[in-house]
Short mmCIF file of C-alpha atoms and ligand atoms in Angstrom, two decimals:
data_model
loop_
_atom_site.label_atom_id
_atom_site.label_comp_id
_atom_site.label_asym_id
_atom_site.label_seq_id
_atom_site.Cartn_x
_atom_site.Cartn_y
_atom_site.Cartn_z
CA MET A 1350 47.01 -38.27 13.79
CA ASP A 1351 44.88 -39.74 16.56
CA ARG A 1352 41.85 -37.66 17.56
CA PHE A 1353 40.29 -37.37 21.01
CA GLN A 1354 36.89 -36.11 22.12
CA HIS A 1355 35.24 -34.56 25.15
CA TYR A 1356 32.73 -36.49 27.22
CA ILE A 1357 29.83 -34.25 28.21
CA ASP A 1358 26.38 -35.33 29.43
CA GLY A 1359 26.99 -38.95 28.44
CA ARG A 1360 28.03 -38.11 24.86
CA PHE A 1361 31.39 -38.02 23.12
CA GLU A 1362 31.80 -34.83 21.15
CA ASP A 1363 34.28 -32.77 19.18
CA ALA A 1364 35.03 -29.17 20.09
CA ALA A 1365 35.03 -26.20 17.74
CA GLU A 1366 38.68 -25.56 18.54
CA GLY A 1367 41.53 -28.02 19.03
CA PHE A 1368 45.25 -28.29 19.61
CA ASP A 1369 48.05 -30.71 18.82
CA SER A 1370 49.57 -32.85 21.53
CA LEU A 1371 53.31 -33.49 21.23
CA ASP A 1372 55.08 -36.79 21.81
CA PRO A 1373 57.72 -35.76 24.40
CA ALA A 1374 60.14 -38.43 23.13
CA THR A 1375 60.30 -36.86 19.66
CA GLY A 1376 58.83 -33.40 20.06
CA THR A 1377 56.42 -34.04 17.17
CA ALA A 1378 52.62 -33.81 17.12
CA TRP A 1379 50.91 -37.18 17.39
CA ALA A 1380 47.30 -36.41 18.36
CA ARG A 1381 44.63 -33.76 18.03
CA MET A 1382 42.91 -32.74 21.26
CA PRO A 1383 39.64 -30.84 21.69
CA ALA A 1384 39.91 -27.48 23.48
CA ALA A 1385 36.92 -26.71 25.69
CA SER A 1386 35.35 -23.28 25.22
CA ALA A 1387 33.60 -21.48 28.07
CA ASP A 1388 30.34 -22.67 26.51
CA ASP A 1389 31.50 -26.33 26.54
CA VAL A 1390 32.45 -25.96 30.20
CA CYS A 1391 29.09 -24.41 30.97
CA ARG A 1392 27.21 -27.27 29.26
CA ALA A 1393 29.24 -29.80 31.23
CA VAL A 1394 28.47 -28.08 34.55
CA ASP A 1395 24.78 -27.81 33.64
CA ALA A 1396 24.74 -31.54 32.82
CA ALA A 1397 26.41 -32.36 36.14
CA ASP A 1398 23.94 -30.12 37.93
CA ARG A 1399 20.94 -31.81 36.25
CA ALA A 1400 22.34 -35.25 37.09
CA PHE A 1401 23.05 -34.37 40.72
CA ALA A 1402 19.65 -34.98 42.36
CA GLY A 1403 19.31 -38.41 40.73
CA TRP A 1404 22.85 -39.48 41.56
CA ALA A 1405 22.67 -38.22 45.15
CA GLY A 1406 19.33 -40.03 45.49
CA THR A 1407 20.70 -43.36 44.22
CA THR A 1408 21.47 -45.75 47.07
CA ALA A 1409 25.05 -45.64 48.23
CA THR A 1410 25.27 -49.38 47.57
CA ALA A 1411 24.28 -48.85 43.92
CA ARG A 1412 26.87 -46.10 43.57
CA GLY A 1413 29.47 -48.43 45.04
CA LYS A 1414 28.57 -51.16 42.53
CA LEU A 1415 29.15 -48.79 39.61
CA LEU A 1416 32.50 -47.78 41.08
CA TYR A 1417 33.45 -51.48 41.38
CA ARG A 1418 32.58 -51.92 37.70
CA LEU A 1419 34.70 -48.89 36.84
CA ALA A 1420 37.61 -50.33 38.86
CA ASP A 1421 37.42 -53.60 36.92
CA LEU A 1422 37.30 -51.75 33.61
CA VAL A 1423 40.34 -49.65 34.58
CA ALA A 1424 42.25 -52.81 35.50
CA GLU A 1425 41.32 -54.44 32.16
CA ALA A 1426 42.17 -51.33 30.15
CA ALA A 1427 45.40 -50.65 32.07
CA PRO A 1428 47.75 -51.64 29.20
CA ARG A 1429 45.92 -49.36 26.75
CA LEU A 1430 45.73 -46.46 29.20
CA ALA A 1431 49.39 -46.93 30.16
CA ALA A 1432 50.48 -46.86 26.51
CA LEU A 1433 48.49 -43.64 25.97
CA GLU A 1434 49.90 -41.94 29.04
CA THR A 1435 53.41 -42.94 28.05
CA ARG A 1436 52.90 -41.62 24.52
CA ASP A 1437 51.33 -38.33 25.57
CA THR A 1438 53.39 -37.43 28.67
CA GLY A 1439 56.68 -39.34 28.21
CA LYS A 1440 56.25 -41.12 31.55
CA ILE A 1441 57.96 -44.47 31.09
CA ILE A 1442 55.87 -47.54 30.36
CA ARG A 1443 57.13 -49.45 33.41
CA GLU A 1444 55.77 -46.71 35.65
CA THR A 1445 52.48 -46.06 33.85
CA THR A 1446 51.72 -49.80 33.74
CA ALA A 1447 52.28 -50.24 37.48
CA GLN A 1448 50.58 -47.01 38.47
CA ILE A 1449 47.41 -47.53 36.42
CA ALA A 1450 46.97 -51.05 37.72
CA TYR A 1451 47.03 -49.48 41.18
CA VAL A 1452 44.59 -46.72 40.14
CA ALA A 1453 41.96 -49.49 39.93
CA GLU A 1454 42.55 -50.11 43.65
CA TYR A 1455 41.60 -46.52 44.43
CA TYR A 1456 38.24 -46.96 42.68
CA ARG A 1457 37.80 -50.26 44.53
CA TYR A 1458 38.51 -48.64 47.88
CA TYR A 1459 35.94 -45.90 47.32
CA ALA A 1460 33.45 -48.40 45.88
CA GLY A 1461 33.59 -50.24 49.20
CA LEU A 1462 33.41 -47.02 51.16
CA ALA A 1463 30.31 -45.64 49.45
CA ASP A 1464 27.83 -47.28 51.85
CA LYS A 1465 29.98 -46.70 54.93
CA ILE A 1466 29.63 -42.93 54.91
CA GLU A 1467 27.40 -42.64 57.95
CA GLY A 1468 25.53 -39.86 59.68
CA ALA A 1469 25.14 -39.66 63.45
CA HIS A 1470 22.53 -39.43 66.19
CA LEU A 1471 23.06 -36.81 68.91
CA PRO A 1472 22.24 -37.26 72.62
CA ILE A 1473 20.58 -33.84 72.60
CA ASP A 1474 19.95 -31.92 75.82
CA LYS A 1475 16.15 -31.67 75.27
CA PRO A 1476 13.78 -34.50 76.27
CA ASP A 1477 11.26 -34.09 73.45
CA MET A 1478 13.67 -33.86 70.50
CA GLU A 1479 15.42 -36.32 68.24
CA VAL A 1480 18.44 -34.77 66.54
CA TRP A 1481 20.51 -36.49 63.93
CA LEU A 1482 23.04 -35.62 61.26
CA ARG A 1483 22.71 -36.61 57.64
CA ARG A 1484 25.87 -36.62 55.53
CA GLU A 1485 24.83 -35.29 52.15
CA PRO A 1486 26.90 -34.78 48.97
CA VAL A 1487 27.92 -31.14 48.47
CA GLY A 1488 26.87 -30.90 44.80
CA VAL A 1489 28.81 -30.46 41.57
CA VAL A 1490 32.58 -30.86 41.90
CA ALA A 1491 35.10 -29.17 39.60
CA ALA A 1492 38.20 -31.35 39.46
CA VAL A 1493 41.30 -29.80 37.88
CA VAL A 1494 44.46 -31.86 37.48
CA PRO A 1495 48.02 -31.29 36.23
CA TRP A 1496 49.71 -33.30 33.49
CA ASN A 1497 51.66 -35.79 35.54
CA SER A 1498 49.78 -38.96 36.54
CA GLN A 1499 46.40 -37.64 35.42
CA LEU A 1500 44.61 -40.96 35.87
CA PHE A 1501 45.95 -41.31 39.39
CA LEU A 1502 45.32 -37.70 40.40
CA SER A 1503 41.77 -37.81 39.07
CA ALA A 1504 41.01 -41.17 40.77
CA VAL A 1505 41.71 -39.61 44.18
CA LYS A 1506 39.03 -37.02 43.37
CA LEU A 1507 36.49 -38.98 41.34
CA GLY A 1508 36.49 -41.99 43.68
CA PRO A 1509 35.52 -40.19 46.89
CA ALA A 1510 33.32 -37.58 45.16
CA LEU A 1511 31.25 -40.20 43.33
CA ALA A 1512 31.05 -42.44 46.40
CA ALA A 1513 29.72 -39.50 48.39
CA GLY A 1514 27.05 -38.80 45.75
CA CYS A 1515 28.54 -35.76 44.00
CA THR A 1516 28.65 -35.28 40.25
CA VAL A 1517 31.88 -34.14 38.61
CA VAL A 1518 33.27 -32.05 35.79
CA LEU A 1519 36.89 -33.07 35.39
CA LYS A 1520 39.30 -30.89 33.45
CA ALA A 1521 42.31 -32.77 32.17
CA SER A 1522 45.50 -30.77 31.75
CA GLU A 1523 46.12 -29.39 28.27
CA ASP A 1524 49.47 -31.24 28.42
CA GLY A 1525 49.06 -35.00 28.00
CA PRO A 1526 45.26 -35.30 28.29
CA ALA A 1527 44.98 -38.47 26.15
CA PRO A 1528 44.68 -41.05 28.97
CA LEU A 1529 41.92 -39.12 30.76
CA LEU A 1530 39.92 -38.48 27.59
CA ASP A 1531 40.21 -42.20 26.82
CA PHE A 1532 39.23 -43.11 30.40
CA ALA A 1533 35.87 -41.43 29.66
CA ARG A 1534 35.05 -44.52 27.56
CA LEU A 1535 35.28 -46.63 30.70
CA VAL A 1536 32.96 -44.28 32.59
CA TYR A 1537 30.48 -44.70 29.75
CA GLN A 1538 30.94 -48.50 29.64
CA ALA A 1539 30.53 -48.82 33.41
CA GLY A 1540 27.06 -47.31 33.03
CA PHE A 1541 27.23 -44.09 35.04
CA PRO A 1542 24.14 -42.00 34.20
CA PRO A 1543 24.73 -39.13 31.74
CA GLY A 1544 26.11 -36.01 33.41
CA VAL A 1545 27.44 -37.76 36.53
CA VAL A 1546 31.00 -37.63 35.16
CA ASN A 1547 32.03 -35.16 32.45
CA ILE A 1548 35.58 -35.00 31.14
CA LEU A 1549 37.05 -32.25 29.03
CA THR A 1550 40.36 -30.53 28.46
CA GLY A 1551 41.69 -27.07 27.69
CA GLY A 1552 44.04 -24.50 29.18
CA PRO A 1553 43.72 -21.80 31.83
CA GLU A 1554 40.62 -20.24 30.19
CA ALA A 1555 38.70 -23.50 30.44
CA GLY A 1556 39.96 -23.93 34.02
CA HIS A 1557 38.84 -20.40 34.87
CA ALA A 1558 35.39 -20.91 33.34
CA LEU A 1559 34.99 -24.12 35.34
CA THR A 1560 36.21 -22.89 38.72
CA THR A 1561 34.22 -19.64 38.62
CA HIS A 1562 30.98 -21.31 37.53
CA PRO A 1563 28.14 -20.46 39.94
CA LYS A 1564 26.92 -24.07 40.10
CA ILE A 1565 30.23 -25.46 41.40
CA ALA A 1566 30.12 -26.45 45.07
CA HIS A 1567 33.61 -27.86 45.53
CA ILE A 1568 36.86 -27.29 43.61
CA ALA A 1569 39.36 -30.12 43.94
CA PHE A 1570 42.65 -28.90 42.52
CA THR A 1571 46.06 -30.46 42.02
CA GLY A 1572 48.77 -28.35 40.44
CA GLY A 1573 51.23 -25.57 41.17
CA PRO A 1574 50.92 -22.83 43.82
CA GLU A 1575 50.61 -20.03 41.24
CA THR A 1576 47.54 -21.62 39.64
CA ALA A 1577 46.22 -22.38 43.14
CA ARG A 1578 46.19 -18.63 43.84
CA HIS A 1579 44.06 -18.10 40.71
CA ILE A 1580 41.73 -20.87 41.83
CA VAL A 1581 41.28 -19.42 45.31
CA ARG A 1582 40.45 -16.06 43.71
CA SER A 1583 38.04 -17.83 41.34
CA SER A 1584 36.28 -19.39 44.31
CA ALA A 1585 35.40 -15.88 45.48
CA GLU A 1586 32.83 -15.96 42.63
CA ASN A 1587 30.93 -19.06 43.70
CA LEU A 1588 32.22 -19.40 47.29
CA ALA A 1589 32.92 -23.05 46.52
CA LYS A 1590 34.81 -25.16 49.01
CA VAL A 1591 38.41 -25.55 47.76
CA SER A 1592 40.90 -28.35 48.33
CA LEU A 1593 44.47 -27.82 47.16
CA GLU A 1594 47.15 -30.45 46.49
CA LEU A 1595 50.21 -28.52 45.38
CA GLY A 1596 53.90 -28.89 44.88
CA GLY A 1597 56.73 -29.76 47.21
CA LYS A 1598 60.42 -29.47 47.96
CA SER A 1599 60.57 -32.54 50.11
CA PRO A 1600 63.57 -33.25 52.35
CA PHE A 1601 65.15 -36.69 52.17
CA ILE A 1602 67.22 -36.95 55.36
CA VAL A 1603 70.02 -39.47 55.77
CA PHE A 1604 71.67 -39.87 59.17
CA ASP A 1605 75.08 -41.43 59.52
CA ASP A 1606 73.70 -44.62 61.12
CA ALA A 1607 71.38 -45.34 58.16
CA ASP A 1608 71.55 -48.37 55.89
CA LEU A 1609 73.25 -46.37 53.14
CA GLU A 1610 72.62 -48.79 50.29
CA SER A 1611 68.87 -48.93 51.03
CA ALA A 1612 68.74 -45.18 51.45
CA ALA A 1613 70.61 -44.64 48.18
CA ASN A 1614 68.19 -46.87 46.29
CA ALA A 1615 65.22 -45.07 47.84
CA GLN A 1616 66.77 -41.70 47.03
CA VAL A 1617 67.40 -42.61 43.39
CA ALA A 1618 63.79 -43.77 43.02
CA GLY A 1619 62.58 -40.82 45.09
CA ILE A 1620 64.06 -38.22 42.75
CA PHE A 1621 64.56 -39.85 39.33
CA ALA A 1622 61.32 -41.87 39.06
CA ALA A 1623 58.82 -40.16 36.75
CA THR A 1624 61.87 -38.16 35.58
CA GLY A 1625 61.48 -36.17 38.77
CA GLN A 1626 58.00 -34.98 37.78
CA SER A 1627 56.43 -36.00 41.03
CA CYS A 1628 54.97 -33.74 43.70
CA VAL A 1629 56.60 -35.89 46.39
CA ALA A 1630 60.01 -36.06 44.72
CA GLY A 1631 62.69 -36.18 47.42
CA SER A 1632 64.45 -33.29 45.76
CA ARG A 1633 66.42 -31.98 48.78
CA LEU A 1634 68.90 -34.50 50.14
CA LEU A 1635 70.01 -33.59 53.65
CA VAL A 1636 72.89 -35.89 54.51
CA GLN A 1637 74.93 -36.07 57.71
CA ARG A 1638 78.49 -34.87 57.12
CA GLY A 1639 80.16 -38.15 58.21
CA VAL A 1640 78.55 -40.20 55.42
CA LYS A 1641 78.20 -37.52 52.79
CA ASP A 1642 81.09 -38.57 50.53
CA ASP A 1643 80.20 -42.25 50.69
CA PHE A 1644 76.52 -41.55 50.04
CA LEU A 1645 77.13 -39.15 47.16
CA ALA A 1646 79.52 -41.64 45.55
CA ARG A 1647 76.80 -44.31 45.64
CA LEU A 1648 74.22 -41.90 44.21
CA LYS A 1649 76.55 -40.77 41.42
CA THR A 1650 77.25 -44.38 40.39
CA LYS A 1651 73.56 -45.25 40.38
CA ALA A 1652 72.50 -42.04 38.58
CA GLU A 1653 75.07 -42.60 35.84
CA ALA A 1654 73.98 -46.22 35.39
CA VAL A 1655 70.35 -45.29 34.72
CA THR A 1656 69.05 -46.35 31.31
CA ILE A 1657 67.71 -43.25 29.56
CA GLY A 1658 65.65 -43.93 26.49
CA ALA A 1659 62.34 -44.20 24.71
CA PRO A 1660 59.53 -44.08 27.28
CA GLY A 1661 57.71 -46.94 25.55
CA ALA A 1662 60.65 -49.37 25.93
CA MET A 1663 60.45 -51.72 28.92
CA GLU A 1664 64.18 -51.33 29.73
CA THR A 1665 63.99 -47.52 29.98
CA GLU A 1666 64.39 -46.18 33.52
CA VAL A 1667 64.30 -42.44 32.84
CA GLY A 1668 62.37 -40.92 29.95
CA PRO A 1669 61.86 -37.38 28.66
CA LEU A 1670 60.18 -34.53 30.49
CA CYS A 1671 56.61 -33.80 29.45
CA THR A 1672 57.18 -30.42 27.80
CA ALA A 1673 59.96 -28.31 26.28
CA ARG A 1674 59.13 -25.39 28.59
CA GLN A 1675 59.57 -27.66 31.61
CA ARG A 1676 63.04 -28.64 30.40
CA GLU A 1677 64.02 -25.03 29.71
CA ARG A 1678 63.05 -24.01 33.24
CA ILE A 1679 64.97 -26.87 34.85
CA ASP A 1680 68.07 -26.19 32.76
CA ARG A 1681 67.93 -22.49 33.65
CA ILE A 1682 67.63 -23.11 37.41
CA VAL A 1683 70.47 -25.65 37.36
CA ALA A 1684 72.69 -23.18 35.46
CA GLU A 1685 71.83 -20.37 37.90
CA SER A 1686 72.59 -22.61 40.88
CA VAL A 1687 75.93 -23.66 39.44
CA ALA A 1688 76.75 -20.00 38.73
CA ALA A 1689 75.90 -19.29 42.40
CA GLY A 1690 78.46 -21.87 43.54
CA ALA A 1691 76.68 -25.24 43.58
CA ARG A 1692 78.94 -28.15 42.52
CA LEU A 1693 77.70 -30.36 39.71
CA VAL A 1694 78.20 -33.98 40.78
CA THR A 1695 76.63 -35.46 37.65
CA GLY A 1696 74.29 -34.53 34.79
CA GLY A 1697 73.21 -30.93 34.27
CA ARG A 1698 73.50 -30.77 30.48
CA VAL A 1699 70.71 -30.88 27.90
CA PRO A 1700 71.55 -33.81 25.61
CA ASP A 1701 71.68 -33.52 21.83
CA GLY A 1702 68.93 -35.15 19.82
CA PRO A 1703 65.14 -35.05 19.64
CA GLY A 1704 62.71 -35.09 22.56
CA PHE A 1705 62.60 -33.26 25.88
CA TYR A 1706 65.26 -35.29 27.69
CA TYR A 1707 67.23 -34.12 30.73
CA PRO A 1708 69.71 -36.39 32.51
CA PRO A 1709 69.64 -37.40 36.20
CA THR A 1710 71.43 -34.52 37.87
CA ILE A 1711 73.00 -34.10 41.31
CA LEU A 1712 74.08 -30.74 42.66
CA ASP A 1713 76.06 -30.42 45.87
CA CYS A 1714 74.71 -27.22 47.40
CA SER A 1715 76.31 -27.63 50.84
CA ASP A 1716 78.08 -24.27 50.42
CA THR A 1717 75.08 -22.64 48.73
CA PRO A 1718 72.03 -23.76 50.75
CA ASN A 1719 69.98 -20.86 49.39
CA ALA A 1720 70.58 -21.68 45.70
CA ALA A 1721 67.40 -21.72 43.60
CA SER A 1722 67.70 -25.47 43.07
CA VAL A 1723 67.41 -25.96 46.86
CA THR A 1724 64.50 -23.61 47.42
CA GLU A 1725 62.37 -23.95 44.26
CA GLU A 1726 60.40 -26.93 43.06
CA LEU A 1727 62.03 -27.97 39.75
CA PHE A 1728 59.72 -30.85 38.92
CA GLY A 1729 62.55 -32.63 37.16
CA PRO A 1730 65.36 -35.15 37.76
CA VAL A 1731 67.51 -32.82 39.83
CA LEU A 1732 68.70 -33.61 43.34
CA SER A 1733 70.09 -30.78 45.48
CA VAL A 1734 72.32 -31.90 48.35
CA VAL A 1735 72.98 -30.06 51.61
CA ALA A 1736 75.18 -31.54 54.35
CA PHE A 1737 74.37 -31.18 58.06
CA GLU A 1738 76.18 -31.90 61.33
CA THR A 1739 73.53 -32.32 64.02
CA GLU A 1740 69.96 -33.52 64.41
CA GLU A 1741 68.87 -29.95 65.22
CA GLU A 1742 70.46 -28.69 62.03
CA ALA A 1743 68.78 -31.44 60.01
CA LEU A 1744 65.38 -30.45 61.39
CA ARG A 1745 65.99 -26.75 60.81
CA LEU A 1746 67.01 -27.40 57.17
CA ALA A 1747 64.11 -29.81 56.63
CA ASN A 1748 61.61 -27.15 57.73
CA ASP A 1749 63.40 -24.30 55.96
CA THR A 1750 60.90 -24.30 53.09
CA ALA A 1751 57.58 -22.72 52.24
CA TYR A 1752 56.37 -26.18 51.15
CA GLY A 1753 55.35 -29.05 53.42
CA LEU A 1754 54.24 -32.05 51.39
CA ALA A 1755 56.42 -35.10 52.05
CA SER A 1756 59.64 -36.07 53.80
CA GLY A 1757 61.89 -39.09 54.29
CA VAL A 1758 64.05 -40.03 57.27
CA PHE A 1759 66.70 -42.74 57.09
CA THR A 1760 68.15 -43.88 60.41
CA ARG A 1761 68.41 -47.07 62.48
CA SER A 1762 67.62 -45.16 65.68
CA LEU A 1763 64.00 -45.50 66.73
CA THR A 1764 64.17 -42.59 69.14
CA LEU A 1765 65.78 -40.27 66.60
CA ALA A 1766 63.16 -41.28 64.02
CA HIS A 1767 60.39 -40.41 66.49
CA ARG A 1768 61.88 -37.00 67.22
CA MET A 1769 62.10 -36.27 63.49
CA ILE A 1770 58.52 -37.46 62.90
CA ARG A 1771 57.35 -34.99 65.54
CA GLY A 1772 59.48 -32.11 64.32
CA ILE A 1773 59.07 -32.24 60.55
CA ARG A 1774 56.38 -29.98 59.14
CA ALA A 1775 54.99 -32.07 56.27
CA GLY A 1776 51.82 -33.98 55.49
CA VAL A 1777 53.70 -37.27 55.03
CA VAL A 1778 56.76 -38.65 56.82
CA TRP A 1779 58.29 -41.82 55.41
CA VAL A 1780 60.78 -43.56 57.71
CA ASN A 1781 63.28 -45.91 56.05
CA THR A 1782 61.10 -45.93 52.95
CA TYR A 1783 59.99 -43.35 50.40
CA ARG A 1784 57.12 -42.71 47.98
CA ALA A 1785 54.79 -45.41 49.33
CA VAL A 1786 51.10 -44.57 48.76
CA SER A 1787 47.79 -46.33 49.33
CA PRO A 1788 44.09 -45.50 48.94
CA ILE A 1789 43.76 -46.25 52.65
CA ALA A 1790 46.27 -43.58 53.74
CA PRO A 1791 45.49 -39.83 53.62
CA PHE A 1792 47.85 -37.66 51.61
CA GLY A 1793 48.35 -33.88 51.51
CA GLY A 1794 50.45 -31.01 52.74
CA HIS A 1795 50.93 -27.69 54.53
CA GLY A 1796 51.84 -24.18 53.40
CA LEU A 1797 52.64 -23.85 49.69
CA SER A 1798 51.88 -27.57 49.32
CA GLY A 1799 48.18 -26.86 49.90
CA HIS A 1800 45.82 -28.07 52.56
CA GLY A 1801 43.69 -30.86 51.16
CA ARG A 1802 43.86 -34.48 52.22
CA GLU A 1803 43.21 -37.11 49.56
CA GLY A 1804 42.89 -40.85 50.21
CA GLY A 1805 41.18 -42.56 53.10
CA LEU A 1806 37.74 -42.01 54.59
CA ALA A 1807 38.32 -38.31 55.32
CA ALA A 1808 38.56 -37.57 51.59
CA ALA A 1809 35.05 -38.93 51.01
CA LEU A 1810 33.68 -36.96 53.98
CA ASP A 1811 35.24 -33.85 52.42
CA TYR A 1812 32.71 -34.15 49.57
CA THR A 1813 29.80 -34.15 52.01
CA ALA A 1814 28.10 -31.55 54.17
CA VAL A 1815 26.32 -32.25 57.43
CA LYS A 1816 22.59 -31.60 57.56
CA THR A 1817 21.28 -31.29 61.12
CA VAL A 1818 17.73 -32.57 61.54
CA TRP A 1819 15.56 -31.62 64.56
CA LEU A 1820 12.40 -33.64 65.11
CA ARG A 1821 10.05 -32.85 67.97
CA THR A 1822 8.67 -36.06 69.50
CA SER A 1823 6.00 -34.52 71.75
CA ASP A 1824 2.33 -34.63 70.69
CA ASP A 1825 1.58 -31.67 72.97
CA PRO A 1826 0.70 -28.54 71.05
CA ILE A 1827 3.45 -25.95 70.82
CA PRO A 1828 2.49 -23.25 73.36
CA ASP A 1829 1.77 -19.72 72.27
CA PRO A 1830 5.14 -17.94 72.57
CA PHE A 1831 3.59 -14.69 73.80
CA VAL A 1832 1.90 -16.47 76.68
CA MET A 1833 5.30 -17.94 77.61
CA ARG A 1834 6.74 -14.45 77.80
P1 NAD B 2039 49.56 -26.07 36.80
O1 NAD B 2039 49.21 -25.46 38.11
O2 NAD B 2039 50.23 -25.24 35.77
O3 NAD B 2039 48.25 -26.68 36.09
C1 NAD B 2039 47.37 -27.54 36.74
C2 NAD B 2039 46.01 -27.48 36.11
O4 NAD B 2039 45.44 -26.19 36.35
C3 NAD B 2039 45.98 -27.69 34.60
O5 NAD B 2039 44.86 -28.49 34.27
C4 NAD B 2039 45.80 -26.28 34.07
O6 NAD B 2039 45.18 -26.21 32.80
C5 NAD B 2039 44.89 -25.68 35.12
N1 NAD B 2039 44.90 -24.22 35.16
C6 NAD B 2039 45.88 -23.38 34.77
N2 NAD B 2039 45.50 -22.09 35.00
C7 NAD B 2039 44.27 -22.14 35.55
C8 NAD B 2039 43.35 -21.14 36.00
N3 NAD B 2039 43.63 -19.84 35.95
N4 NAD B 2039 42.16 -21.55 36.54
C9 NAD B 2039 41.87 -22.86 36.63
N5 NAD B 2039 42.69 -23.84 36.18
C10 NAD B 2039 43.88 -23.48 35.66
O7 NAD B 2039 50.44 -27.35 37.18
P2 NAD B 2039 51.31 -28.25 36.20
O8 NAD B 2039 52.52 -27.49 35.80
O9 NAD B 2039 50.44 -28.87 35.18
O10 NAD B 2039 51.73 -29.43 37.24
C11 NAD B 2039 52.83 -29.36 38.04
C12 NAD B 2039 52.47 -28.95 39.46
O11 NAD B 2039 51.51 -29.83 40.04
C13 NAD B 2039 53.69 -29.04 40.36
O12 NAD B 2039 53.77 -27.93 41.22
C14 NAD B 2039 53.42 -30.31 41.16
O13 NAD B 2039 54.10 -30.40 42.37
C15 NAD B 2039 51.95 -30.25 41.34
N6 NAD B 2039 51.43 -31.58 41.72
C16 NAD B 2039 50.94 -31.77 42.99
C17 NAD B 2039 50.48 -33.03 43.38
C18 NAD B 2039 49.92 -33.29 44.77
O14 NAD B 2039 49.18 -34.25 44.95
N7 NAD B 2039 50.24 -32.49 45.76
C19 NAD B 2039 50.52 -34.07 42.47
C20 NAD B 2039 51.03 -33.85 41.20
C21 NAD B 2039 51.47 -32.59 40.83
#
């Protein structure tokens, strides 16, 4: 079996305890992972804390150059990292290859941004004072990521945090940590000083030890809302700043004037890509009644034509889910929704054979809009469909969720699109497209989807705090205050 190590204080090390990682395509163990103890976590945070003053004191240009080197190394190592992510999480090789090549662009963006994080000078209302603002890094960052797209989800934290001058302890998910533990080799090769980036893995205990640690200044979390609640409680210990990127139940809205073929292709990619294990999955299709039958027929044909297979094969379009427990949960919610009256259009049955596969599934929930598959995030290849008549109804259904991450609107009407953009409560609105991302564009949500914004300049500023400096310019002595009174 392959063996992976932690990366703490510039050294690769084994842990006293470990666990097996399963290949989701076969369900068998393929690698041995280290499990961080509370003591390992503590050593990593101490290392990051020791490294902080030096890293924050390095010129921003020098930090940017190291990030550029890291970006190049990620691009070069993309095939190896993609193969590891595919093996350890079941995400298909086509997707991991494309996504990791793009991860390099995130490091490049933040490399370029490092020396553009500027302070400000204030036109203060006192003649003998100069007042300016320094933007300083907040300190040690705890980054905690889920199992899907770990390289991507950590790049949107590491990039801005390192550019801003913070040091980081990154906890990979206990499910599928191989690509992140391997990525540590690139951090080492790039030449980041020891302690600036530390990467370890482990379950909730390791996450708890990290997020409650008194030396943590900022917790950057991506994962589910339940864990987010733990994290917010943990932050009561250290009063760290917290940013949360959580799940979604994103509406994909198709009006009857839309280009149906384009919309159908976007919908298929929007829900079945990554086997539905995507926070922005367009998992609630809201379709106008007049085109519902036509649109569902197109979706059914496309869903049934998908090539399901080994995640490592280039022709595979949908692979297995990452874990058995994930598949059990999805299967249970689909069965409950069908029992409640939802109509199965396609899929919905666990296939025979090894691995954690689940087929592309479409449920027509037009008569059961409160079925669990409509309201809960499944994080799987399941599309729940609800028909609507009017624009007002579409907007009401779109916002009838505790989440608020992403949304898609398909229409040829510019004015209708603008009204929907204004009315939808979500951090991202895609119009006549879906699932586009870029390091230049902020990303995040509302409500149960969290409140952080990753990507763009604002994400780097989020890892800084303003220091206000007052400098008296007068050479006159400061008068005795009691005389003044
Ligand atoms: P999860 O919340 O179970 O786990 C996420 C991470 O938190 C893991 O590393 C886990 O070990 C850690 N953790 C668990 N308990 C902890 C605790 N008590 N203290 C500290 N850390 C703890 O999420 P998951 O099931 O791995 O991932 C799926 C979820 O992530 C979905 O809800 C999905 O929508 C969300 N997600 C959101 C985004 C986004 O950008 N908004 C992106 C991808 C995934």
